[in-house]
């Protein structure tokens, strides 16, 4: 009997294809969430690349492993237009780590014939505390408006003999605002 009922329902459905089958109408709740964050600061260098020239050194005077060639060169990261809702930034300086001292920045093209050997670049804050490459720094507090954070770069002897050649490197800066 049950089979007969299903058969007639099928036939009726074929004969009357526009017959609507009534059923419960479903509903759903869609929760929309989001945050409006304070705008970040603007890095005020005037260009995308900041050049820091560490100057020339005679390789025959670079004979002590671990020696940092002072005074090095300081550079500023100027942040302008910081919103009052931003309390600080966590900075990460990244680049290729030196094979002898991974906390330091390696020179570009270290295996190239015209590259200097035995040196790396040391990055420090304004108090000369080492900033490790590829590690997040502690949060730097920011005030609304303009902020300047000073850093220092210097060559450090990682092995002797230091050979003459290009002693260039590329360093990247990422900022995460809090």
Short mmCIF file of C-alpha atoms in Angstrom, two decimals:
data_model
loop_
_atom_site.label_atom_id
_atom_site.label_comp_id
_atom_site.label_asym_id
_atom_site.label_seq_id
_atom_site.Cartn_x
_atom_site.Cartn_y
_atom_site.Cartn_z
CA UNK A 1 0.00 0.00 0.00
CA UNK A 2 2.82 2.33 0.85
CA UNK A 3 4.39 1.65 -2.58
CA UNK A 4 1.10 2.52 -4.30
CA UNK A 5 0.92 5.87 -2.53
CA UNK A 6 4.46 6.79 -3.59
CA UNK A 7 3.73 5.76 -7.18
CA UNK A 8 0.63 8.02 -7.39
CA UNK A 9 2.58 10.90 -5.83
CA UNK A 10 5.26 10.49 -8.48
CA UNK A 11 2.70 10.41 -11.30
CA UNK A 12 0.91 13.48 -9.91
CA UNK A 13 4.22 15.29 -9.69
CA UNK A 14 4.92 14.55 -13.34
CA UNK A 15 1.45 15.67 -14.44
CA UNK A 16 1.44 18.81 -12.37
CA UNK A 17 5.08 19.96 -12.33
CA UNK A 18 4.23 23.33 -10.80
CA UNK A 19 2.71 21.83 -7.71
CA UNK A 20 4.45 23.32 -4.74
CA UNK A 21 5.39 21.17 -1.85
CA UNK A 22 4.80 23.07 1.32
CA UNK A 23 7.34 22.69 4.05
CA UNK A 24 8.75 24.64 6.89
CA UNK A 25 10.60 27.86 5.97
CA UNK A 26 14.03 28.10 7.59
CA UNK A 27 15.75 31.15 8.95
CA UNK A 28 19.29 31.91 9.99
CA UNK A 29 20.97 34.48 12.17
CA UNK A 30 24.10 36.05 10.73
CA UNK A 31 26.30 37.75 13.29
CA UNK A 32 28.53 40.47 11.85
CA UNK A 33 31.59 41.39 13.87
CA UNK A 34 34.49 43.75 13.30
CA UNK A 35 36.74 46.39 14.81
CA UNK A 36 37.58 49.90 13.80
CA UNK A 37 41.26 50.38 14.58
CA UNK A 38 43.13 53.62 15.01
CA UNK A 39 45.09 54.63 11.93
CA UNK A 40 48.79 53.85 12.02
CA UNK A 41 51.71 56.20 11.80
CA UNK A 42 53.48 57.21 8.60
CA UNK A 43 57.19 56.49 8.21
CA UNK A 44 58.65 59.85 7.21
CA UNK A 45 61.80 59.11 5.23
CA UNK A 46 60.71 60.90 2.08
CA UNK A 47 61.54 57.77 0.07
CA UNK A 48 61.15 53.99 0.23
CA UNK A 49 64.84 53.32 0.88
CA UNK A 50 67.04 54.86 3.56
CA UNK A 51 70.76 54.75 2.76
CA UNK A 52 73.25 54.51 5.63
CA UNK A 53 76.93 54.78 4.63
CA UNK A 54 79.25 53.10 7.14
CA UNK A 55 82.32 54.42 5.35
CA UNK A 56 85.60 52.83 4.29
CA UNK A 57 88.03 50.95 6.55
CA UNK A 58 91.47 49.51 5.76
CA UNK A 59 91.30 45.74 6.17
CA UNK A 60 94.85 45.53 7.59
CA UNK A 61 93.62 47.38 10.70
CA UNK A 62 90.76 44.92 11.30
CA UNK A 63 92.56 42.21 13.27
CA UNK A 64 90.48 41.55 16.40
CA UNK A 65 87.49 39.20 16.28
CA UNK A 66 84.55 40.69 18.16
CA UNK A 67 85.67 44.30 17.70
CA UNK A 68 82.87 46.71 16.76
CA UNK A 69 84.09 49.48 14.48
CA UNK A 70 83.05 52.65 16.26
CA UNK A 71 81.36 55.03 16.10
CA UNK A 72 79.25 53.48 13.34
CA UNK A 73 76.38 55.50 11.92
CA UNK A 74 73.10 56.40 13.51
CA UNK A 75 69.82 56.66 11.67
CA UNK A 76 66.36 57.73 12.69
CA UNK A 77 63.01 56.12 12.08
CA UNK A 78 60.59 59.06 12.11
CA UNK A 79 56.93 58.20 12.59
CA UNK A 80 54.49 61.03 11.91
CA UNK A 81 50.76 61.42 12.37
CA UNK A 82 50.46 58.74 15.03
CA UNK A 83 46.89 58.36 16.22
CA UNK A 84 46.09 58.80 19.92
CA UNK A 85 44.74 55.24 19.98
CA UNK A 86 48.20 53.80 19.27
CA UNK A 87 50.29 53.24 22.37
CA UNK A 88 53.36 51.73 20.74
CA UNK A 89 54.96 49.67 18.03
CA UNK A 90 56.79 46.37 17.96
CA UNK A 91 59.58 46.58 15.41
CA UNK A 92 61.32 43.75 13.62
CA UNK A 93 64.50 44.33 11.65
CA UNK A 94 65.01 41.47 9.24
CA UNK A 95 67.58 40.37 6.75
CA UNK A 96 70.06 37.61 6.08
CA UNK A 97 71.74 36.55 9.33
CA UNK A 98 75.52 36.25 9.41
CA UNK A 99 76.73 32.63 9.31
CA UNK A 100 79.25 33.21 12.11
CA UNK A 101 77.04 35.39 14.33
CA UNK A 102 73.33 34.92 13.50
CA UNK A 103 72.29 37.90 15.66
CA UNK A 104 74.07 40.17 13.16
CA UNK A 105 73.17 41.15 9.61
CA UNK A 106 75.18 39.37 6.92
CA UNK A 107 76.80 41.26 4.10
CA UNK A 108 75.05 40.96 0.74
CA UNK A 109 76.42 38.30 -1.61
CA UNK A 110 78.83 36.83 0.96
CA UNK A 111 80.16 34.23 -1.50
CA UNK A 112 80.83 36.72 -4.29
CA UNK A 113 84.46 37.28 -5.19
CA UNK A 114 84.16 41.07 -4.78
CA UNK A 115 82.51 40.91 -1.31
CA UNK A 116 84.39 41.58 1.91
CA UNK A 117 84.78 38.61 4.27
CA UNK A 118 85.03 38.49 8.05
CA UNK A 119 82.54 41.30 8.78
CA UNK A 120 78.88 41.56 9.70
CA UNK A 121 76.68 44.50 10.62
CA UNK A 122 75.64 45.12 14.20
CA UNK A 123 72.34 46.92 14.86
CA UNK A 124 71.77 48.63 18.20
CA UNK A 125 69.38 51.05 19.85
CA UNK A 126 70.30 54.56 21.01
CA UNK A 127 71.70 53.12 24.28
CA UNK A 128 73.94 50.71 22.26
CA UNK A 129 71.92 47.62 23.23
CA UNK A 130 72.18 44.92 20.57
CA UNK A 131 69.08 44.43 18.42
CA UNK A 132 69.04 40.91 17.03
CA UNK A 133 68.21 40.47 13.36
CA UNK A 134 64.89 38.69 12.64
CA UNK A 135 63.59 38.99 16.22
CA UNK A 136 60.82 41.24 17.49
CA UNK A 137 61.97 44.07 19.70
CA UNK A 138 60.23 45.07 22.89
CA UNK A 139 57.36 47.47 22.31
CA UNK A 140 58.50 51.04 21.65
CA UNK A 141 56.07 53.48 23.28
CA UNK A 142 54.62 56.14 20.99
CA UNK A 143 52.90 59.42 21.70
CA UNK A 144 50.18 60.96 19.53
CA UNK A 145 51.67 62.99 16.68
CA UNK A 146 55.33 62.62 15.75
CA UNK A 147 57.92 60.18 17.14
CA UNK A 148 61.60 59.58 16.36
CA UNK A 149 63.43 56.39 17.26
CA UNK A 150 67.21 56.33 16.80
CA UNK A 151 69.26 53.25 15.88
CA UNK A 152 72.93 52.63 15.17
CA UNK A 153 74.70 50.44 12.60
CA UNK A 154 78.35 49.39 12.82
CA UNK A 155 80.59 46.75 11.34
CA UNK A 156 81.69 43.94 13.65
CA UNK A 157 84.62 41.65 12.93
CA UNK A 158 83.43 38.04 12.94
CA UNK A 159 86.63 36.29 11.78
CA UNK A 160 90.10 37.13 10.58
CA UNK A 161 91.55 37.84 8.21
CA UNK A 162 89.08 40.44 7.02
CA UNK A 163 89.30 40.63 3.25
CA UNK A 164 88.76 43.77 1.20
CA UNK A 165 85.63 44.16 -0.91
CA UNK A 166 82.06 45.40 -0.94
CA UNK A 167 80.58 45.49 2.55
CA UNK A 168 76.95 46.27 1.73
CA UNK A 169 73.78 44.77 3.17
CA UNK A 170 70.01 45.13 3.02
CA UNK A 171 67.95 45.51 6.17
CA UNK A 172 64.14 45.49 6.30
CA UNK A 173 61.92 47.08 8.94
CA UNK A 174 58.43 45.88 9.87
CA UNK A 175 56.21 47.71 12.35
CA UNK A 176 53.23 46.26 14.22
CA UNK A 177 51.21 48.92 16.03
CA UNK A 178 49.54 48.31 19.40
#
